[in-house]
PDB file of C-alpha atoms in Angstrom:
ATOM      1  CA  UNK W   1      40.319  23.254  38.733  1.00 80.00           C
ATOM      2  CA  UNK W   2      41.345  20.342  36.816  1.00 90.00           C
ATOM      3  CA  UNK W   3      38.530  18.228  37.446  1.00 91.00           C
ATOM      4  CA  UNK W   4      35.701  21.160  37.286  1.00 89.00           C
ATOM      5  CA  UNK W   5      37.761  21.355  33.617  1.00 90.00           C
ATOM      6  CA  UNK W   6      37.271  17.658  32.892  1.00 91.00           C
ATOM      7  CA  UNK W   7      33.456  17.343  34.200  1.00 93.00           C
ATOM      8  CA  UNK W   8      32.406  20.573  32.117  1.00 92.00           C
ATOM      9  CA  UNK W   9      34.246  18.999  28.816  1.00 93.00           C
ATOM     10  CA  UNK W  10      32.056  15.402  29.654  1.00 94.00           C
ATOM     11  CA  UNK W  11      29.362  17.516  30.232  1.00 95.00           C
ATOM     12  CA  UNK W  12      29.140  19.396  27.044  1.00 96.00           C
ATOM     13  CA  UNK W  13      30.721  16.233  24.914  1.00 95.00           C
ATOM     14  CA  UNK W  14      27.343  14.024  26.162  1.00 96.00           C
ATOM     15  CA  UNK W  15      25.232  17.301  25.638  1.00 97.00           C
ATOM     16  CA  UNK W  16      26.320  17.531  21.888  1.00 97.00           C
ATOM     17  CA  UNK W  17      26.253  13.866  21.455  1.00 96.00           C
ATOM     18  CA  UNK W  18      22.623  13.213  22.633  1.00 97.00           C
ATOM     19  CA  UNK W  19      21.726  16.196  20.733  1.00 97.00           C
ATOM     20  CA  UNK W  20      22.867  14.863  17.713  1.00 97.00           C
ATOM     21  CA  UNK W  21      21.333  11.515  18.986  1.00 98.00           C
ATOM     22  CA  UNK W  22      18.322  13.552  18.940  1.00 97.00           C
ATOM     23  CA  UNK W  23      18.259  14.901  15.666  1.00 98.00           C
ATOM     24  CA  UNK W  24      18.914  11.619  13.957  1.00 98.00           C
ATOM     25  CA  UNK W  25      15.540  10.041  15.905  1.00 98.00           C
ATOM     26  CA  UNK W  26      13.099  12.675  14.339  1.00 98.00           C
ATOM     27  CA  UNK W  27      14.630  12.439  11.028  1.00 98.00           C
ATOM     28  CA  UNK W  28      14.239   8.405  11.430  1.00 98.00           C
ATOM     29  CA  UNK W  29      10.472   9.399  12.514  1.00 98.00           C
ATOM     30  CA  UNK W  30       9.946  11.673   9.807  1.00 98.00           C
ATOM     31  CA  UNK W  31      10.523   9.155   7.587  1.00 98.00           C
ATOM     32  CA  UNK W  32       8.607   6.738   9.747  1.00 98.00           C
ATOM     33  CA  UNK W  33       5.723   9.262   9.649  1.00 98.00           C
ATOM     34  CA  UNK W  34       6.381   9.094   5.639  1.00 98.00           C
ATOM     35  CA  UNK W  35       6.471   5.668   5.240  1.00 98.00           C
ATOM     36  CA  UNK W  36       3.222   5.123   6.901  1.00 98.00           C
ATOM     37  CA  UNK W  37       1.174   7.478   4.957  1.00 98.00           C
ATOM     38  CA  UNK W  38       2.570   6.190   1.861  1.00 98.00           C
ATOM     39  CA  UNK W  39       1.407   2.874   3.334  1.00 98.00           C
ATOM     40  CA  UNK W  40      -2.038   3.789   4.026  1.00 98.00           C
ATOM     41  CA  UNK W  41      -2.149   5.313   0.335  1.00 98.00           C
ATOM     42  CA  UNK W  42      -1.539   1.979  -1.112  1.00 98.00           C
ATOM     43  CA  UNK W  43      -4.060   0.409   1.627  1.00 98.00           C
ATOM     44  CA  UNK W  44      -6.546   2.341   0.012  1.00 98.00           C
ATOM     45  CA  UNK W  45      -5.376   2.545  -3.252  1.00 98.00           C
ATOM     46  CA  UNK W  46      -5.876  -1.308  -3.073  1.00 98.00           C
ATOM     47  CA  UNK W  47      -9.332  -1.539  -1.676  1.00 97.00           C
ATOM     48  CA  UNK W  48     -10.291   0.240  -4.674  1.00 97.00           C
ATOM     49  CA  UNK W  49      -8.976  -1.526  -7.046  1.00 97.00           C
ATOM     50  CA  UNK W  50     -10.303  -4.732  -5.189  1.00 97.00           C
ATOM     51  CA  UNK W  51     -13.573  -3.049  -5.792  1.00 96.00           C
ATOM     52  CA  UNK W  52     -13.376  -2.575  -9.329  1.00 95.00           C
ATOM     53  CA  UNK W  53     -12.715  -5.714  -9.993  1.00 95.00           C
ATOM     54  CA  UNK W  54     -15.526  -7.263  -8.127  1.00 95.00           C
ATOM     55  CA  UNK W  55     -17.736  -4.787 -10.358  1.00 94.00           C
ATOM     56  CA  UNK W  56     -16.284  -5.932 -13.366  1.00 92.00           C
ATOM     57  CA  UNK W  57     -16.365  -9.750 -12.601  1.00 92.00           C
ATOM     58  CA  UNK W  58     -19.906  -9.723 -11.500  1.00 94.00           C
ATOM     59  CA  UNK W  59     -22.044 -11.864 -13.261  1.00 91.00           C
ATOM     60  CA  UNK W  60     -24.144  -9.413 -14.517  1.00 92.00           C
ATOM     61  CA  UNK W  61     -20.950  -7.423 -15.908  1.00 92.00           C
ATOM     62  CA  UNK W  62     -19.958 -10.820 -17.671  1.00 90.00           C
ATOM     63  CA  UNK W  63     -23.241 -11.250 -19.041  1.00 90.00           C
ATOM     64  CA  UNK W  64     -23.750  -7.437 -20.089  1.00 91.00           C
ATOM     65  CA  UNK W  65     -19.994  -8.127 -21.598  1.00 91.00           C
ATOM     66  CA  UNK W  66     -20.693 -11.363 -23.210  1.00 91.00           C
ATOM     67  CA  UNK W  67     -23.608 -10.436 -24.766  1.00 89.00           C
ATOM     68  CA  UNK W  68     -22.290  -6.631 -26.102  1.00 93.00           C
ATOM     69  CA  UNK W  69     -19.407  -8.921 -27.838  1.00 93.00           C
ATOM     70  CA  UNK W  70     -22.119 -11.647 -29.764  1.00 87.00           C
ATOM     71  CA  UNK W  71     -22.005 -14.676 -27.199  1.00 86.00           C
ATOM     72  CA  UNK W  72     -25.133 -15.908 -27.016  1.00 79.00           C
ATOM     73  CA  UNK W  73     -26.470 -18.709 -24.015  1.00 78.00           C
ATOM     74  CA  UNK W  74     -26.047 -22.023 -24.623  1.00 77.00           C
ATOM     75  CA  UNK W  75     -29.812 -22.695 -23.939  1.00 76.00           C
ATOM     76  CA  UNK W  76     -30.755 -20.466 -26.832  1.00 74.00           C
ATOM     77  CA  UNK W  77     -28.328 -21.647 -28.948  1.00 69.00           C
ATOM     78  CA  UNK W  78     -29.287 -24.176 -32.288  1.00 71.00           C
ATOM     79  CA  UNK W  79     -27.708 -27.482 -31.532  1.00 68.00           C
ATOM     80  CA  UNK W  80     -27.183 -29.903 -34.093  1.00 65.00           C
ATOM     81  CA  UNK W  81     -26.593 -33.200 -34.122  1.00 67.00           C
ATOM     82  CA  UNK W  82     -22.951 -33.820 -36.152  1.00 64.00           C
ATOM     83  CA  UNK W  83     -23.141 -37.274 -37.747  1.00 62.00           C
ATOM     84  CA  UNK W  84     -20.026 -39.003 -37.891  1.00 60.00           C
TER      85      UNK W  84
END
């Protein structure tokens, strides 16, 4: 009777302790699960942003820019000729 006594107490001590092993593995792949979405939120958080600046380095932005601020192109501009 001993030994039934013994194996049931192991038995139940390695049934609790991988159930708690259990537990802590889907909280560590909830926040796994977490982690990665987050991730893929900055992924495409990022692409956009990559975007916009490509739109508003463009050439034509920098020209549109340049010009709405007074620059005017150097091959329209009056040279003169500074005498020293």
């Amino acid at each position: 009777m001993r030994t039934a006594v013994k194996w049931g107490l192991m038995y139940w001590g390695l049934l609790l302790g991988l159930t708690a092993l259990g537990h802590y593995n889907q909280q560590l792949n909830t926040q796994l699960r977490q982690l990665q979405a987050a991730e893929a939120d900055l992924r495409r958080k990022e692409t956009q942003l990559l975007l916009e600046r490509y739109r508003m380095t463009s050439p034509l932005a920098l020209r549109e820019w340049a010009e709405a601020n007074g620059y005017i192109p150097m091959s329209l501009a009056r040279w003169q000729r500074s005498t020293p």
